[in-house]
Short mmCIF file of C-alpha atoms in Angstrom, two decimals:
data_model
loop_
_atom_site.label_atom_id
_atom_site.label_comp_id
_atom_site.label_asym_id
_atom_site.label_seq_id
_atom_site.Cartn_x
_atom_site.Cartn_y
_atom_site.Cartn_z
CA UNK T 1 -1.71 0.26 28.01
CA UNK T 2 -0.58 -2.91 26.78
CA UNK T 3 -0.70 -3.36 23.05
CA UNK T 4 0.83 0.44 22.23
CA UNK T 5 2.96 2.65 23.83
CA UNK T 6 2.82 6.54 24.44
CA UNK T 7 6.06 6.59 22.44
CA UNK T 8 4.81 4.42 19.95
CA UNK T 9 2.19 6.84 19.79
CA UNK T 10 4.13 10.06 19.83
CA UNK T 11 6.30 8.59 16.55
CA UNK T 12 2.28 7.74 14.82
CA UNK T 13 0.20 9.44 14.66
CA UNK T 14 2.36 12.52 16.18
CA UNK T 15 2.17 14.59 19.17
CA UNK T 16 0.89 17.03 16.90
CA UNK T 17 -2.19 15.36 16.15
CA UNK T 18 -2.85 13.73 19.16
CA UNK T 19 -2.35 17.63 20.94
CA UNK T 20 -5.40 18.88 18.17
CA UNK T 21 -7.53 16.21 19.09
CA UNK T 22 -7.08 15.38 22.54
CA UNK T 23 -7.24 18.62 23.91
CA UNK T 24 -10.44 19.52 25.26
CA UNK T 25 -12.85 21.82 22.64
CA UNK T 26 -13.24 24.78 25.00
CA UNK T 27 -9.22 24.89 25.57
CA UNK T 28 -6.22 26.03 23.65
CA UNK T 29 -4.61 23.40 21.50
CA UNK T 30 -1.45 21.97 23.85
CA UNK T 31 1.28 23.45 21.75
CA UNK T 32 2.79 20.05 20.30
CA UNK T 33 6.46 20.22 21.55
CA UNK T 34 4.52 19.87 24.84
CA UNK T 35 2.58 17.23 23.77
CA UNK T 36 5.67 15.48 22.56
CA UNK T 37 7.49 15.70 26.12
CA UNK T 38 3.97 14.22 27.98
CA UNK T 39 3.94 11.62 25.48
CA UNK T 40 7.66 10.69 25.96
CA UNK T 41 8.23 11.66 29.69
CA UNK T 42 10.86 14.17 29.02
CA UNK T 43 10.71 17.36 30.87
CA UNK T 44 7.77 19.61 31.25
CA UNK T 45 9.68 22.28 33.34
CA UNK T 46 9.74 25.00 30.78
CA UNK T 47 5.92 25.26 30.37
CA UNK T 48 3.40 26.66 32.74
CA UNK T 49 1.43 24.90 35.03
CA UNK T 50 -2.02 25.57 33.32
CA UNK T 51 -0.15 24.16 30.18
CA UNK T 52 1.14 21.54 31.74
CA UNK T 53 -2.33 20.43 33.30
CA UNK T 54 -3.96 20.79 30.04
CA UNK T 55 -1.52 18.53 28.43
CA UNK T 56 -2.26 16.02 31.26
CA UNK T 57 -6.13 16.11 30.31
CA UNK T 58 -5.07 15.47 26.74
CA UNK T 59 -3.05 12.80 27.63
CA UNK T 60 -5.81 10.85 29.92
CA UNK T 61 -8.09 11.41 26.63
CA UNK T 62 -5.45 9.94 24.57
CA UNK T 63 -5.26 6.86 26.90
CA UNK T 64 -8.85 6.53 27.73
CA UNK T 65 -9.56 6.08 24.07
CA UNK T 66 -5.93 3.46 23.51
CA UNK T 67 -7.77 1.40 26.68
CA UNK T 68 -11.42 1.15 24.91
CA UNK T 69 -9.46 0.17 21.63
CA UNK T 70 -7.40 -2.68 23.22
CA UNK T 71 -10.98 -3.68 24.88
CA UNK T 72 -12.60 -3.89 21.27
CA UNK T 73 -9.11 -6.05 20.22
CA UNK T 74 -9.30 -8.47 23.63
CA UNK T 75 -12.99 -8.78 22.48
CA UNK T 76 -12.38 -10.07 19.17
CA UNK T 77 -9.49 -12.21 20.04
CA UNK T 78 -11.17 -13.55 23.50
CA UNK T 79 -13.97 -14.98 20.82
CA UNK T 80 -10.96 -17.37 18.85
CA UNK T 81 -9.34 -17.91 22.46
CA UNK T 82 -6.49 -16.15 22.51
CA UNK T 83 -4.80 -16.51 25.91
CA UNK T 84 -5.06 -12.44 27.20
CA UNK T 85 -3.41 -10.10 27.15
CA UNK T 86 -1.15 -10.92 24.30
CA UNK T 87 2.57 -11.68 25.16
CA UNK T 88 4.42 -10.82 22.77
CA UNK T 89 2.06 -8.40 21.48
CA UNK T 90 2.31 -8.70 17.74
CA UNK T 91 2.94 -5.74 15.32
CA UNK T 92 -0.85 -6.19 13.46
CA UNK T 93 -2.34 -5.86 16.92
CA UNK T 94 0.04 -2.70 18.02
CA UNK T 95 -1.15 -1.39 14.51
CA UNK T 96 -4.76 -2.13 14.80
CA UNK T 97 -5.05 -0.03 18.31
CA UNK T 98 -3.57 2.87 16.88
CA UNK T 99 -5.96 2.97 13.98
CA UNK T 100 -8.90 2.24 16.45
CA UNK T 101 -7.60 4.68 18.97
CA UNK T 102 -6.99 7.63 16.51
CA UNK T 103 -10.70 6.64 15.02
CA UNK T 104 -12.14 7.52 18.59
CA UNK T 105 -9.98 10.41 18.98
CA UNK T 106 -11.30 11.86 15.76
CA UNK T 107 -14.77 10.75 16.10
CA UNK T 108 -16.30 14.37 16.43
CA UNK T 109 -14.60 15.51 13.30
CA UNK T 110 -16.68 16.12 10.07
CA UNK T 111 -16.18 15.90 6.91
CA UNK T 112 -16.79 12.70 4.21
CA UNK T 113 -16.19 9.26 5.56
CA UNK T 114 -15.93 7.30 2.23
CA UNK T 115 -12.47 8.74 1.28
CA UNK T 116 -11.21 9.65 5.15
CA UNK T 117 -8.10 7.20 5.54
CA UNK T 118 -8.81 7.23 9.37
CA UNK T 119 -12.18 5.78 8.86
CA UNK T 120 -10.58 3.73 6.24
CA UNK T 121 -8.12 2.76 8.24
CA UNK T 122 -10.50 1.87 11.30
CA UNK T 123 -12.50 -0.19 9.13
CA UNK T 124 -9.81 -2.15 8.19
CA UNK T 125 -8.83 -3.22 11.68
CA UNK T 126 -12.44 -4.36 12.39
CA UNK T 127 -12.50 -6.31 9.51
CA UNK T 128 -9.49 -8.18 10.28
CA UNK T 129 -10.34 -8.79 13.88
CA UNK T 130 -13.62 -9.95 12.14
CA UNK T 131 -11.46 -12.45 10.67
CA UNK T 132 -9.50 -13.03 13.85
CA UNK T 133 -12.74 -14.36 15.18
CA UNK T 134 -13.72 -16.34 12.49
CA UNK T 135 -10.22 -18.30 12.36
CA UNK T 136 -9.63 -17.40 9.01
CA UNK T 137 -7.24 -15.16 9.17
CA UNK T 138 -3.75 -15.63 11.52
CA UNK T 139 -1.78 -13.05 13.74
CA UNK T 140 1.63 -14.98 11.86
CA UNK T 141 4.48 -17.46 13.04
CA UNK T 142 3.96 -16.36 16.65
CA UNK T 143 0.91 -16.75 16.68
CA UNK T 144 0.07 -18.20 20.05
CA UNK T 145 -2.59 -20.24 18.98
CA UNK T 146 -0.95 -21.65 15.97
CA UNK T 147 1.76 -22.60 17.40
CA UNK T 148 0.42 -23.94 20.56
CA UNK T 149 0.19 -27.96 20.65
CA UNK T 150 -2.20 -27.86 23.29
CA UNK T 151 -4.24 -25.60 21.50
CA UNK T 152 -3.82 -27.52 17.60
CA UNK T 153 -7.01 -30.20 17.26
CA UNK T 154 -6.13 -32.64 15.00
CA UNK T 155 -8.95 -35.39 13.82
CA UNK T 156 -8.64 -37.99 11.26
CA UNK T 157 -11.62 -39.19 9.44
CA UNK T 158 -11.64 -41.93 7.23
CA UNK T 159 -14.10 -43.88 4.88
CA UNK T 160 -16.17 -47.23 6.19
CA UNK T 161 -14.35 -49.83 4.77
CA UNK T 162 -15.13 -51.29 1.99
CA UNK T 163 -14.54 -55.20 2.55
CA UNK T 164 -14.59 -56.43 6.37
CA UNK T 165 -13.13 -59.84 7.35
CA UNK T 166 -15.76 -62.24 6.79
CA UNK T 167 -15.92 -61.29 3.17
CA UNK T 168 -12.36 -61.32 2.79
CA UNK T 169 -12.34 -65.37 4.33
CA UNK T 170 -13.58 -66.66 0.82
CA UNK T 171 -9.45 -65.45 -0.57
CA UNK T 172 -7.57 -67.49 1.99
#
């Protein structure tokens, strides 16, 4: 993972969400102080080993879905030619994995998309990178390709002139 940390992660969205819905349907919700410790790689001792392997699972969901998200991002920003992967790895791009990742996480869940702030919120992002793409819209002063003079084309273009030498003779 190299846009978003499991920390990152563990502070938003939560362990608690992440636990509901990364944990596989046919298994018990990992409780989310559990989920918290995988996500942070504190200590697991106190749980059982059933628990401890279903938190696992949950966690390779969780990261499965953060590595097609940064795919989807390197897609967008390999179309403006961004050098990949990012370094530094601005905060719009750590905040536009988490929305797609959580989107993917949740993708089973029903309910009404038009007011859902993590469809909302997915939506966004794509529209941005959209942007990304189309140049019109900049990842900010560290930018890499902004502020890259290898990467800046400048052109000037001028008018024909108007009066060339040999009509200018006729003044001298």
């Amino acid at each position: 993972m190299q846009y978003i940390t499991l920390i990152a992660l563990a502070e938003r969205p939560g362990a608690r969400e992440l636990a509901q819905v990364a944990t596989a349907e046919h298994l018990r919700v990992v409780p989310f102080e559990l989920m918290e410790a995988t996500l942070r790689g504190d200590d697991r001792s106190t749980w059982t080993a059933d628990q401890v392997a279903v938190a696992d699972d949950a966690l390779q969901r969780i990261e499965e879905a953060v590595g097609q998200a940064e795919s989807l991002v390197d897609g967008f920003l390999a179309r403006r030619g961004y050098p990949l992967p990012l370094d530094p790895v601005q905060e719009l791009v750590t905040g536009w994995v988490r929305d797609i990742a959580r989107y993917l996480l949740h993708k089973d869940r029903g309910g009404k998309e038009a007011d859902d702030p993590i469809v909302r919120a997915y939506r966004d992002a794509l529209r941005f990178l959209e942007m990304i793409a189309a140049g019109k819209f900049s990842l900010g002063a560290t930018d890499p390709i902004q502020t890259n003079p290898n990467l800046v084309d400048v052109r000037f273009d001028s008018s024909p002139n108007v009066f060339n030498r040999d009509q200018l003779k006729a003044f001298r």
